[in-house]
Amino acid sequence: MYILKNAFISIIRNKGRNILIGIIIMVISASCAVTLAIRSSADKIVSAYEKKYPIEVTIGMNRENLTKSFRENNTSQEEMIESFNEIEPITIEDVEKYGDSNYVSNYYYTYSVSLNGKDLTEATDSLVKETTKTEVETNTRTETFGTPPTGGRGDKFPGNWGSKSTTEKKTTTTTTENIRNERASRGVFTLTGYNSYDAMNDFINGNYTITDGEVNSNFEDNYCVISEELATLNEIKVGDKITLVSPSDEDITYELEVTGIYKENTDEASDMRNMFSSSANNIITNVNVVKNIVAKDEDANATVNPTYVLKSKDNIDAFEQEVKDKDLNEYYMLSNNLDIVNNATKSIISVKNFATTFLIITLIIGAVVLLVITMINIRERKYEIGVLRTIGMRKSLVSCQFMFELLAVCIVALLIGAGIGGLSSVKISNSLLASEIENAKSDMEAINQNFGGNMMHDNRDMQKFDIVNIETVNSIDAVVDFQVLGKLLLIGVGLTLVGSISAMIAISRFSPLDILKERS
Amino acid sequence: MARVKKSEPILRLENVSYRYKDAAKDDYVFKDISYSFEPGKIYAIKGKSGSGKTTLLSLISGLETKYEGKIYFRDKDLSKVKLDKYRNSNIGIVFQSYNLLVHLTANENIMLSMNINGMKEKNKKEYVNQLLESVGLTKEHAKRRVLKLSGGEQQRVAIARSLSYHPDMIIADEPTGNLDQETENDIMHIFSDLAHKENKCVIIVTHSNNVAKQVDEVFELKGTKKGL
């Protein structure tokens, strides 16, 4: 106890010396606080990015493997198609089996099936275009090869051109019907079921935007969202019901309530050569609806597209291996979005790395400066050490007293330095964060709009915010937080240890007799 | 610590020799010194400059440990004793240059010695004041930083410090070297009282004939020749 008291008296009565040490530690501490705060902010931004772009793994066809296999076996085109069709599709059971992994934080999937509609006209411009094209070709052919019309009706209506043309049109209609029949046999509408909002990438990415109504948060019942084109073509409004029919059996029907109408925003949609967007006949619903359809209709041709959200990017290889060990067909492969995530955080990580380098340099310089100051301090206090040792104070206790003194000065200087560093780092970090926050906010608002409804005031739909959780990025005022203070404290203790160890070594090497002789 | 009887030596030197680390093999400062110091007596160690007076005192006080021969404190070999404990409990050291901690007051310097010793005095402040009074200083002196005291006063504080934890032996290196005649007499009077009234063994290294006159025994060092 007297050691503490003695240390305290020594600090108070040797102000000049301790203020000098304090200033040095304060400068080191302020520099460390700034760099730590920048690192912390960078971590928050990276974490926000990683939440926004989690590591996702998808399963798709390994076309390279497939082509290689066909090439090696000199497979004919027919055999290729046959082999291709023989590849076992991924089932929901497979998706769930792969998803049951320690590396996976979440997984979702889309489940699609093709159906026809009852009293529902498909939105298609390919048939119209084909018909038009055929008519043009017919006219050309008549003019070129047909007999020139002579007299009668033919004078007013040139030759037999009209009748010939009618014949050709018939052929065209037959072609159109064939195409229509062929399409109808497969199902003209694609019903895509999602198992959560997370799975609805087209809405998240802004490809689709709800223009009326909303995507229903109920992922169980028979609700659906249809395209603007389909709604206009069939005069369907939000709240109306549509009936879909199995392509293989017209008696199997499914009734869905329309809760929203979306439009497609992709470039493809704005392509003026097409009247309808590529998604015009895409009806969006939940997985449960598709599951029920597949259960009712054995012939339904359903496909599953899973996406696995990994806990960490370090788990990618392990997860791939695990899925392969769970007997994933060799013609399937796993793809991930690591490159996208890395690209998005690259600049921030560079800032963080720069801050880390700066921190290390500051710490090295700080430690060296502190070491020199401590040594000078010890030399200056040699006499004191000599007296204390002469009157019987143990070396360890003398070292302890010096350590307490340094620690006390260090803590006070650290706190002041952290305050100064904190104040100056707020500006730096804020400018780093501000643009990111703005981007994240606008992204969130855009996503909310894509899903339709008033999400901002609808607690029921709060889960939609999870898609881009920018809560942590919002708290920019907490730049020098407890975590940073904790790190600073550790740095302070580390620096004190460096100083104290050097002091202890010096003290242990001093002979009190020599010190006192020197003094004399 | 139990008090020893007056006639029994408290400190014994047996064939003690010393030479500096870098000195030649036979170049001793002093060689084969044997002597006994008893409680209740005041001793003076005299000798020319370089005869090894202060060195001998360093050996006795445990500040120098590399010597030949044996030094016994109460029949315990000093080389096997914990010297920190020995210095903060068994002996009190007084230096010519006082060696007080200048950032502390007189009071605090003495208290620090008591704390190092681990004394459990109930009213330390009162005890320190009594101690200072016994060496001729007042309460006012006690509150002052030592640099604000005169040389004589500082030496009195150093003596009070050396007495604070009741050691059996006081070792003083030229304690009056920096003081005037009158103060020297005062200090010697204190030492005399400590030896004769409080049965302490007081060993003083001195050049002063005046000091030598006031002691019970004089031990003269004659370079490398044998002492008494």
XYZ file of C-alpha atoms in Angstrom:
748
model
C 0.000 0.000 0.000
C 2.810 2.388 0.885
C 4.241 1.700 -2.572
C 1.098 3.172 -4.153
C 1.187 6.125 -1.806
C 4.848 6.699 -2.525
C 4.213 6.410 -6.277
C 1.380 8.936 -6.032
C 3.529 11.401 -4.062
C 6.322 10.946 -6.583
C 3.977 11.717 -9.506
C 2.584 14.819 -7.848
C 5.970 16.164 -6.753
C 7.717 15.497 -10.069
C 5.131 17.119 -12.316
C 7.475 18.250 -15.081
C 8.894 14.808 -15.701
C 5.511 13.106 -15.603
C 3.859 15.706 -17.817
C 6.588 15.088 -20.408
C 5.984 11.322 -20.285
C 2.227 11.979 -20.314
C 2.444 14.137 -23.458
C 4.360 11.438 -25.308
C 1.886 8.747 -24.292
C -0.995 11.086 -25.118
C 0.304 11.638 -28.661
C 0.757 7.884 -29.122
C -2.669 7.258 -27.653
C -4.375 9.870 -29.861
C -2.724 8.405 -32.966
C -3.738 4.915 -31.901
C -7.287 6.083 -31.173
C -7.601 7.564 -34.666
C -6.257 4.439 -36.351
C -8.282 2.119 -34.140
C -11.398 4.154 -34.816
C -10.760 4.019 -38.552
C -10.196 0.272 -38.283
C -13.354 -0.103 -36.248
C -15.365 1.960 -38.748
C -13.880 -0.016 -41.622
C -14.859 -3.222 -39.857
C -18.393 -1.923 -39.465
C -18.597 -1.015 -43.125
C -17.186 -4.390 -44.150
C -19.575 -6.116 -41.797
C -22.475 -4.108 -43.265
C -21.335 -5.082 -46.745
C -21.050 -8.694 -45.736
C -24.558 -8.539 -44.354
C -25.706 -6.944 -47.557
C -23.753 -9.384 -49.679
C -23.470 -12.545 -47.629
C -21.444 -15.371 -49.122
C -23.946 -17.297 -51.188
C -23.379 -20.619 -52.855
C -25.625 -21.832 -55.646
C -25.819 -25.206 -57.356
C -25.946 -25.353 -61.133
C -25.052 -27.517 -64.088
C -21.360 -28.115 -64.615
C -21.475 -27.590 -68.367
C -17.723 -27.837 -68.687
C -17.740 -31.309 -67.132
C -20.697 -32.305 -69.261
C -19.133 -31.134 -72.539
C -15.819 -32.744 -71.642
C -17.558 -36.026 -70.941
C -19.484 -35.895 -74.243
C -16.339 -34.990 -76.170
C -14.322 -37.802 -74.629
C -17.021 -40.348 -75.472
C -17.683 -38.965 -78.995
C -21.347 -38.717 -78.054
C -23.849 -37.925 -80.806
C -26.254 -35.031 -80.462
C -29.220 -37.335 -79.737
C -27.235 -39.186 -77.098
C -26.178 -35.886 -75.608
C -29.789 -34.778 -75.224
C -30.709 -38.156 -73.829
C -27.812 -38.104 -71.358
C -28.657 -34.563 -70.422
C -32.254 -35.510 -69.700
C -31.103 -38.484 -67.669
C -29.220 -36.339 -65.170
C -31.118 -36.582 -61.926
C -32.570 -33.166 -61.039
C -31.940 -31.721 -57.591
C -34.875 -32.361 -55.301
C -36.109 -30.382 -52.320
C -34.859 -33.227 -50.127
C -31.379 -32.712 -51.626
C -31.612 -28.981 -50.992
C -32.560 -29.569 -47.367
C -29.870 -32.232 -46.965
C -27.166 -29.869 -48.212
C -28.591 -27.043 -46.135
C -28.270 -29.093 -42.958
C -24.681 -27.968 -42.447
C -22.681 -26.210 -39.756
C -21.265 -23.914 -42.401
C -24.679 -22.647 -43.506
C -26.415 -19.819 -41.680
C -29.478 -19.837 -43.919
C -30.637 -21.231 -47.174
C -33.469 -20.541 -49.533
C -34.638 -21.788 -52.854
C -37.027 -21.208 -55.667
C -39.305 -23.974 -56.859
C -40.674 -23.554 -60.379
C -43.293 -25.394 -62.343
C -44.886 -24.733 -65.764
C -48.661 -24.475 -65.962
C -51.408 -23.304 -68.275
C -54.084 -20.810 -67.391
C -57.842 -21.057 -67.416
C -59.341 -18.031 -69.147
C -55.913 -16.531 -68.919
C -54.203 -15.199 -72.005
C -50.462 -15.535 -72.090
C -48.362 -12.491 -72.878
C -46.306 -13.411 -75.877
C -45.038 -11.455 -78.842
C -43.155 -14.339 -80.462
C -46.350 -15.781 -81.992
C -47.525 -12.433 -83.281
C -44.150 -11.760 -84.783
C -44.042 -15.178 -86.362
C -47.450 -14.680 -87.961
C -46.486 -11.298 -89.356
C -43.272 -12.686 -90.701
C -45.040 -15.516 -92.485
C -47.503 -13.129 -94.135
C -44.676 -10.981 -95.496
C -42.926 -14.004 -96.864
C -46.109 -15.133 -98.573
C -46.636 -11.789 -100.307
C -43.108 -11.790 -101.568
C -43.430 -15.286 -102.888
C -46.665 -14.413 -104.756
C -45.195 -11.372 -106.362
C -42.135 -13.234 -107.501
C -43.457 -16.550 -108.591
C -47.247 -16.053 -108.974
C -49.061 -15.497 -112.315
C -49.744 -11.820 -112.892
C -53.469 -11.087 -112.309
C -55.591 -10.342 -115.238
C -59.124 -8.741 -115.561
C -62.235 -9.068 -113.337
C -61.870 -9.011 -109.624
C -58.337 -9.615 -110.273
C -57.951 -6.153 -111.778
C -59.199 -4.534 -108.660
C -57.634 -7.078 -106.487
C -54.486 -7.974 -108.355
C -54.550 -11.529 -109.804
C -55.116 -14.507 -107.587
C -52.816 -12.946 -105.119
C -55.553 -12.493 -102.609
C -56.682 -16.096 -102.681
C -53.145 -17.363 -102.705
C -52.376 -15.223 -99.819
C -55.341 -16.671 -97.906
C -54.017 -20.160 -98.506
C -50.638 -19.181 -97.163
C -52.234 -17.530 -94.146
C -53.942 -20.781 -93.341
C -50.595 -22.483 -93.272
C -49.346 -19.816 -90.922
C -52.255 -20.240 -88.582
C -51.560 -23.914 -88.516
C -47.917 -23.180 -87.573
C -49.044 -20.778 -84.885
C -51.399 -23.327 -83.458
C -48.713 -25.954 -83.527
C -46.396 -23.724 -81.580
C -49.191 -22.807 -79.238
C -50.097 -26.435 -78.734
C -46.520 -27.389 -78.151
C -46.140 -24.596 -75.610
C -49.430 -25.491 -74.000
C -48.319 -29.086 -73.615
C -45.389 -27.832 -71.543
C -47.288 -25.085 -69.795
C -47.224 -21.462 -70.878
C -46.897 -19.868 -67.448
C -43.969 -20.358 -65.126
C -45.067 -20.456 -61.523
C -42.067 -19.676 -59.335
C -42.313 -20.319 -55.620
C -40.063 -18.622 -53.099
C -39.601 -19.778 -49.532
C -38.646 -16.365 -48.110
C -38.033 -12.734 -48.984
C -34.309 -13.502 -48.992
C -34.810 -15.796 -51.949
C -36.502 -13.079 -54.029
C -33.339 -11.790 -55.640
C -35.161 -10.127 -58.530
C -36.926 -7.829 -56.068
C -33.805 -7.317 -53.957
C -31.699 -6.476 -56.993
C -34.385 -4.212 -58.382
C -35.157 -6.254 -61.496
C -38.788 -6.391 -60.388
C -40.739 -3.633 -58.669
C -44.249 -3.859 -57.313
C -46.460 -1.232 -58.944
C -49.679 -2.189 -57.200
C -50.364 -4.200 -54.046
C -47.476 -6.067 -52.441
C -45.629 -9.349 -52.132
C -47.584 -11.101 -49.421
C -45.553 -11.941 -46.352
C -47.566 -15.125 -45.945
C -45.409 -17.849 -47.449
C -48.028 -20.568 -46.896
C -51.277 -19.692 -48.638
C -52.357 -19.405 -52.268
C -51.248 -15.882 -53.063
C -49.399 -14.729 -56.126
C -47.912 -11.695 -57.842
C -48.214 -11.265 -61.599
C -46.590 -9.073 -64.227
C -48.058 -5.787 -65.396
C -48.408 -7.191 -68.930
C -50.367 -10.200 -67.790
C -52.571 -8.043 -65.591
C -53.328 -5.605 -68.438
C -53.873 -8.341 -71.017
C -56.360 -10.167 -68.775
C -57.721 -7.134 -66.917
C -56.653 -8.537 -63.590
C -56.552 -6.339 -60.511
C -55.093 -6.848 -57.046
C -57.503 -9.035 -55.105
C -58.705 -10.972 -58.210
C -58.242 -14.707 -58.459
C -56.593 -16.568 -61.319
C -56.913 -20.250 -62.168
C -53.970 -22.291 -63.399
C -54.298 -25.669 -65.060
C -51.961 -28.651 -65.214
C -50.576 -29.081 -68.763
C -50.994 -32.843 -68.505
C -54.481 -32.926 -67.041
C -56.980 -30.126 -67.554
C -59.015 -31.325 -64.609
C -56.263 -30.400 -62.182
C -56.651 -26.702 -61.410
C -55.210 -24.320 -58.885
C -56.700 -21.037 -57.774
C -54.428 -18.202 -56.617
C -55.283 -14.743 -55.315
C -53.336 -11.859 -56.856
C -51.852 -9.688 -54.075
C -49.547 -7.621 -56.232
C -48.576 -6.546 -59.723
C -44.936 -6.066 -60.679
C -43.041 -4.601 -63.565
C -39.671 -5.682 -64.848
C -36.926 -3.036 -64.845
C -34.200 -4.877 -66.706
C -32.786 -3.690 -70.022
C -34.345 -6.725 -71.604
C -37.750 -5.437 -70.525
C -37.175 -2.092 -72.162
C -36.071 -3.686 -75.401
C -38.467 -2.065 -77.861
C -38.307 -5.006 -80.274
C -40.274 -7.081 -77.742
C -43.746 -6.083 -76.769
C -43.579 -8.013 -73.536
C -40.870 -8.454 -70.970
C -39.182 -11.814 -70.546
C -40.942 -12.239 -67.240
C -44.421 -11.401 -68.501
C -45.685 -14.950 -67.966
C -43.802 -15.472 -64.738
C -46.216 -15.812 -61.839
C -44.616 -15.432 -58.453
C -45.861 -17.334 -55.446
C -44.515 -19.230 -52.459
C -42.828 -22.618 -52.358
C -45.751 -24.140 -50.527
C -48.077 -23.556 -53.474
C -45.622 -25.243 -55.898
C -45.124 -28.115 -53.472
C -48.895 -28.696 -53.377
C -49.055 -28.630 -57.192
C -46.205 -31.145 -57.507
C -47.889 -33.344 -54.907
C -51.173 -33.307 -56.860
C -49.692 -33.710 -60.320
C -47.107 -36.433 -60.790
C -46.250 -35.243 -64.291
C -45.447 -31.719 -63.195
C -41.991 -30.780 -64.331
C -40.604 -28.850 -61.377
C -37.101 -27.459 -60.881
C -35.361 -26.334 -57.698
C -32.724 -23.591 -57.513
C -31.146 -23.468 -54.060
C -28.988 -20.716 -52.578
C -26.977 -21.321 -49.413
C -25.873 -18.412 -47.235
C -22.623 -19.330 -45.512
C -21.612 -18.198 -42.057
C -18.195 -17.125 -43.265
C -16.245 -16.881 -46.458
C -13.719 -19.209 -44.877
C -16.308 -21.987 -45.081
C -16.634 -22.036 -48.862
C -14.228 -24.902 -49.561
C -15.379 -26.944 -46.593
C -19.026 -26.548 -47.610
C -18.268 -27.526 -51.209
C -16.504 -30.641 -49.989
C -19.353 -31.440 -47.634
C -21.928 -31.150 -50.419
C -19.816 -33.381 -52.668
C -19.542 -35.879 -49.817
C -23.326 -35.829 -49.635
C -23.371 -37.294 -53.168
C -23.925 -34.262 -55.351
C -24.011 -35.446 -58.935
C -20.686 -34.851 -60.730
C -22.474 -32.855 -63.442
C -23.486 -30.233 -60.883
C -21.175 -27.599 -59.561
C -21.190 -25.014 -56.788
C -20.673 -21.353 -57.549
C -20.227 -18.509 -55.087
C -20.258 -14.719 -55.008
C -16.960 -14.280 -53.169
C -15.495 -12.130 -55.921
C -18.443 -9.733 -55.773
C -18.223 -9.468 -51.984
C -14.463 -9.002 -52.088
C -14.732 -6.344 -54.753
C -17.341 -4.470 -52.769
C -15.150 -4.334 -49.655
C -11.775 -4.034 -51.357
C -11.366 -0.263 -50.958
C -12.515 -0.302 -47.342
C -10.167 -3.164 -46.528
C -7.346 -1.125 -48.092
C -8.189 1.760 -45.743
C -8.254 -0.693 -42.851
C -4.903 -2.175 -43.846
C -3.425 1.298 -44.124
C -4.748 2.108 -40.650
C -3.288 -1.146 -39.326
C 0.121 -0.365 -40.815
C -0.039 3.143 -39.371
C -1.015 1.690 -35.995
C 1.909 -0.720 -36.011
C 4.350 2.043 -36.970
C 2.905 4.332 -34.288
C 3.207 1.589 -31.710
C 6.786 0.750 -32.656
C 7.846 4.401 -32.634
C 5.844 4.963 -29.450
C 7.411 1.985 -27.727
C 10.924 3.084 -28.712
C 10.298 6.669 -27.593
C 8.783 5.483 -24.340
C 11.691 3.136 -23.812
C 14.183 5.952 -24.278
C 12.177 8.275 -22.019
C 11.942 5.579 -19.354
C 15.662 4.954 -19.504
C 16.352 8.679 -19.207
C 13.871 8.820 -16.353
C 15.526 5.902 -14.596
C 18.964 7.436 -14.999
C 17.626 10.699 -13.644
C 16.173 8.835 -10.666
C 19.220 6.705 -10.068
C 19.919 8.493 -6.827
C 16.398 7.809 -5.585
C 16.821 4.148 -6.476
C 20.155 4.080 -4.645
C 18.647 5.600 -1.504
C 15.649 3.282 -1.552
C 17.862 0.243 -2.019
C 20.250 1.426 0.726
C 17.471 1.753 3.270
C 16.422 -1.796 2.472
C 13.700 -1.578 -0.156
C 13.670 -4.687 -2.326
C 14.469 -4.357 -6.041
C 11.055 -5.784 -6.921
C 9.276 -3.180 -4.794
C 11.318 -0.348 -6.299
C 10.352 -1.668 -9.756
C 6.720 -1.937 -8.666
C 6.680 1.665 -7.530
C 8.139 2.820 -10.839
C 5.640 0.670 -12.711
C 2.696 2.093 -10.774
C 3.901 5.602 -11.512
C 4.226 4.884 -15.217
C 0.882 3.082 -15.288
C -0.941 5.937 -13.581
C 0.578 8.536 -15.925
C -0.145 6.209 -18.847
C -3.824 5.749 -17.986
C -4.463 9.471 -17.541
C -2.590 10.248 -20.787
C -4.417 7.424 -22.572
C -7.807 8.768 -21.568
C -6.929 12.299 -22.672
C -5.372 10.939 -25.865
C -8.410 8.759 -26.524
C -10.631 11.812 -26.099
C -8.570 13.892 -28.511
C -8.228 10.981 -30.916
C -11.905 10.222 -30.611
C -12.928 13.762 -31.450
C -10.651 13.974 -34.468
C -11.398 10.450 -35.637
C -15.145 11.067 -35.684
C -14.711 13.448 -38.615
C -12.416 11.108 -40.490
C -14.538 8.054 -39.876
C -17.767 9.899 -40.525
C -16.582 11.025 -43.912
C -15.617 7.423 -44.618
C -18.948 6.140 -43.450
C -21.309 8.843 -44.638
C -21.366 7.861 -48.279
C -21.695 4.199 -47.347
C -24.659 4.940 -45.105
C -26.297 6.969 -47.815
C -25.861 4.133 -50.285
C -27.139 1.567 -47.830
C -30.173 3.717 -46.973
C -31.132 4.278 -50.571
C -30.613 0.588 -51.280
C -32.901 -0.296 -48.406
C -35.569 2.124 -49.559
C -35.319 0.820 -53.099
C -35.695 -2.764 -51.912
C -38.692 -1.823 -49.793
C -40.299 -0.200 -52.790
C -39.561 -3.261 -54.912
C -41.558 -5.421 -52.524
C -44.445 -2.948 -52.456
C -46.574 -1.842 -49.454
C -45.574 0.680 -46.790
C -42.705 -1.187 -45.160
C -41.495 1.764 -43.140
C -44.602 1.689 -40.971
C -45.455 -1.963 -41.116
C -43.988 -3.935 -38.241
C -45.350 -7.132 -39.701
C -42.900 -6.786 -42.513
C -39.907 -5.724 -40.491
C -38.127 -8.923 -41.501
C -37.729 -7.396 -44.935
C -35.271 -4.936 -43.390
C -33.025 -7.839 -42.551
C -32.096 -8.034 -46.161
C -29.971 -4.939 -45.713
C -29.419 -4.347 -42.047
C -27.626 -1.013 -41.797
C -28.409 -0.481 -38.119
C -24.733 -0.765 -37.093
C -23.538 1.623 -39.781
C -25.997 4.228 -38.567
C -24.276 4.658 -35.196
C -21.352 6.667 -36.492
C -21.037 8.728 -33.319
C -19.818 5.680 -31.416
C -16.504 5.646 -33.254
C -14.328 5.543 -30.136
C -16.430 2.996 -28.354
C -15.680 0.640 -25.492
C -14.029 -1.785 -27.856
C -11.612 0.901 -29.021
C -11.059 2.031 -25.431
C -10.370 -1.547 -24.427
C -7.812 -1.873 -27.198
C -6.254 1.436 -26.175
C -6.061 0.235 -22.593
C -4.304 -2.892 -23.779
C -1.897 -0.763 -25.786
C -1.331 1.392 -22.715
C -0.672 -1.617 -20.527
C 1.633 -2.961 -23.232
C 3.560 0.292 -23.405
C 3.725 0.451 -19.612
C 5.072 -3.065 -19.582
C 7.718 -2.136 -22.140
C 8.693 0.855 -20.006
C 8.501 -1.074 -16.750
C 10.520 -4.018 -17.992
C 13.258 -1.693 -19.156
C 13.064 0.060 -15.778
C 13.234 -3.237 -13.927
C 16.258 -4.364 -15.906
C 17.973 -1.052 -15.228
C 17.082 -1.130 -11.526
C 18.304 -4.692 -11.120
C 21.635 -3.742 -12.688
C 22.203 -0.736 -10.456
C 24.349 -1.213 -7.378
C 23.207 1.159 -4.617
C 26.792 1.562 -3.514
C 27.917 2.636 -6.986
C 25.007 5.050 -7.263
C 25.821 6.658 -3.944
C 29.540 6.769 -4.756
C 28.701 8.491 -8.066
C 26.566 10.950 -6.135
C 29.339 11.647 -3.656
C 14.511 -8.718 17.839
C 15.972 -9.642 21.235
C 18.529 -7.310 22.705
C 22.038 -8.710 23.128
C 24.075 -8.402 26.279
C 26.563 -5.574 26.385
C 29.672 -7.740 26.382
C 28.688 -10.056 23.521
C 29.850 -8.828 20.115
C 27.059 -7.838 17.750
C 29.335 -7.797 14.711
C 32.460 -9.810 14.031
C 34.944 -9.474 11.212
C 37.095 -12.532 10.533
C 40.028 -12.158 8.175
C 38.117 -9.789 5.947
C 40.018 -8.705 2.832
C 38.859 -6.581 -0.070
C 40.190 -5.642 -3.449
C 38.478 -3.914 -6.323
C 37.105 -6.015 -9.179
C 39.603 -4.769 -11.703
C 42.549 -4.682 -9.297
C 45.597 -6.968 -9.515
C 45.479 -10.237 -7.632
C 47.393 -9.039 -4.565
C 46.322 -5.424 -4.701
C 44.068 -5.371 -1.641
C 42.498 -2.267 -0.205
C 42.754 -3.978 3.172
C 43.660 -7.520 4.106
C 42.821 -9.979 6.881
C 40.945 -7.641 9.171
C 39.498 -9.261 12.270
C 37.553 -7.241 14.782
C 34.479 -7.367 17.027
C 31.953 -4.628 17.685
C 29.877 -4.684 20.835
C 26.547 -3.044 21.684
C 26.543 -0.052 23.997
C 29.779 1.255 22.519
C 30.626 3.915 20.011
C 33.395 3.129 17.542
C 35.378 5.303 15.154
C 37.017 3.925 12.055
C 39.901 6.167 11.134
C 42.469 6.106 8.410
C 44.022 7.972 5.549
C 42.183 8.590 2.314
C 42.088 5.383 0.292
C 42.672 3.190 3.333
C 39.232 1.603 2.766
C 37.194 3.122 5.604
C 34.047 3.654 3.524
C 34.594 0.320 1.785
C 34.703 -1.467 5.107
C 31.516 0.315 6.108
C 29.902 -0.845 2.843
C 30.860 -4.410 3.685
C 29.421 -4.122 7.178
C 26.219 -2.561 5.884
C 25.768 -5.252 3.230
C 26.032 -2.814 0.333
C 29.163 -4.565 -0.932
C 29.073 -8.322 -1.009
C 32.257 -9.351 -2.832
C 34.895 -9.740 -0.161
C 37.081 -12.427 1.319
C 36.745 -13.634 4.933
C 33.623 -13.644 7.047
C 31.421 -11.024 8.615
C 29.052 -12.214 11.299
C 26.072 -10.239 12.542
C 24.937 -11.877 15.744
C 26.815 -15.011 14.735
C 25.018 -15.147 11.422
C 27.171 -15.104 8.324
C 26.264 -11.909 6.502
C 26.731 -13.593 3.140
C 23.791 -15.873 4.005
C 21.484 -13.184 5.312
C 18.828 -11.368 3.266
C 20.592 -8.057 2.950
C 17.479 -5.962 2.213
C 15.937 -7.187 5.438
C 19.265 -6.699 7.255
C 19.432 -3.103 6.076
C 15.839 -2.233 6.835
C 15.731 -3.918 10.257
C 19.075 -4.579 11.902
C 21.200 -1.615 10.984
C 20.649 2.082 10.432
C 22.917 3.867 7.969
C 23.798 7.560 8.082
C 25.744 9.125 5.215
C 27.879 12.196 4.924
C 25.631 13.452 2.128
C 22.483 12.485 4.111
C 20.946 10.528 1.209
C 17.396 11.618 1.868
C 14.685 11.574 -0.792
C 14.486 15.190 -1.817
C 10.897 15.150 -3.084
C 9.668 14.052 0.342
C 9.312 15.941 3.604
C 11.362 15.036 6.674
C 8.344 13.289 8.070
C 7.740 11.298 4.869
C 11.382 10.215 4.612
C 11.191 8.684 8.067
C 7.764 7.174 7.471
C 9.009 5.538 4.285
C 11.790 3.787 6.210
C 9.276 2.567 8.756
C 7.009 1.323 5.964
C 9.850 -0.500 4.255
C 10.612 -2.155 7.589
C 6.920 -3.059 7.947
C 6.560 -1.431 11.349
C 3.069 -1.545 12.776
C 3.288 1.580 14.917
C -0.203 2.744 15.921
C 0.364 6.446 15.646
C 3.184 6.790 13.193
C 2.971 10.560 12.865
C 3.249 11.093 16.602
C 6.120 8.627 16.797
C 7.983 10.407 13.982
C 7.530 13.760 15.710
C 8.965 12.317 18.940
C 11.860 10.871 17.009
C 12.590 14.198 15.324
C 12.318 15.904 18.671
C 14.892 13.481 20.095
C 17.374 14.613 17.433
C 16.571 18.257 18.026
C 14.002 19.004 15.330
C 10.489 20.415 15.688
C 7.101 19.573 14.142
C 7.644 22.445 11.756
C 10.808 20.798 10.494
C 8.907 17.575 10.017
C 6.534 19.152 7.493
C 9.255 20.689 5.336
C 10.744 19.167 2.252
C 14.281 18.091 3.136
C 15.852 20.469 0.616
C 14.426 23.315 2.675
C 16.352 22.185 5.726
C 19.941 23.064 6.568
C 22.753 20.488 6.317
C 22.699 19.868 10.061
C 18.953 19.516 10.055
C 19.097 17.100 7.135
C 21.669 15.011 8.966
C 19.419 14.946 12.017
C 16.573 13.738 9.786
C 18.919 11.041 8.391
C 19.780 9.954 11.945
C 16.112 9.938 12.921
C 15.373 7.853 9.828
C 18.087 5.356 10.746
C 16.637 5.054 14.252
C 12.992 4.853 13.228
C 12.763 1.070 13.130
C 14.874 0.446 16.262
C 18.020 -1.095 14.740
C 20.714 -2.558 17.012
C 23.564 -0.994 15.115
C 24.071 2.457 13.618
C 26.648 2.824 10.879
C 27.608 6.381 9.967
C 29.908 7.431 7.163
C 31.480 10.806 7.933
C 28.205 11.988 9.492
C 29.638 15.305 10.509
C 31.852 15.857 7.485
C 29.636 18.621 6.088
C 28.743 20.206 9.416
C 30.209 22.930 11.586
C 31.874 22.202 14.914
C 28.830 23.009 17.018
C 26.501 20.853 14.986
C 29.143 18.116 14.939
C 29.119 18.116 18.719
C 25.337 17.953 18.772
C 25.305 15.005 16.404
C 28.013 13.225 18.371
C 25.991 13.804 21.498
C 23.047 12.031 19.867
C 25.273 9.101 18.863
C 26.753 8.918 22.309
C 23.305 8.773 23.849
C 22.260 6.054 21.417
C 25.230 3.907 22.381
C 25.329 4.550 26.096
C 21.661 5.040 26.927
C 20.002 2.859 24.361
C 22.675 0.173 24.190
C 23.187 0.473 20.463
C 26.415 -0.240 18.658
C 27.460 2.899 16.784
C 30.221 2.706 14.167
C 31.406 5.979 12.713
C 33.816 6.465 9.849
C 35.561 9.781 10.370
C 38.555 11.953 9.638
C 37.775 14.242 12.506
C 39.953 14.070 15.609
C 37.161 15.781 17.507
C 34.882 12.860 16.689
C 37.582 10.319 17.483
C 37.974 11.888 20.918
C 34.304 11.291 21.735
C 34.153 7.561 20.893
C 34.822 4.511 23.037
C 37.163 2.738 20.635
C 39.094 3.832 17.555
C 39.832 1.346 14.792
C 42.495 2.624 12.481
C 42.854 1.297 8.986
C 46.386 1.351 7.646
C 46.055 0.457 3.992
C 46.931 -3.144 3.207
C 48.652 -3.655 6.541
C 46.759 -5.476 9.237
C 44.490 -3.353 11.360
C 44.006 -3.672 15.083
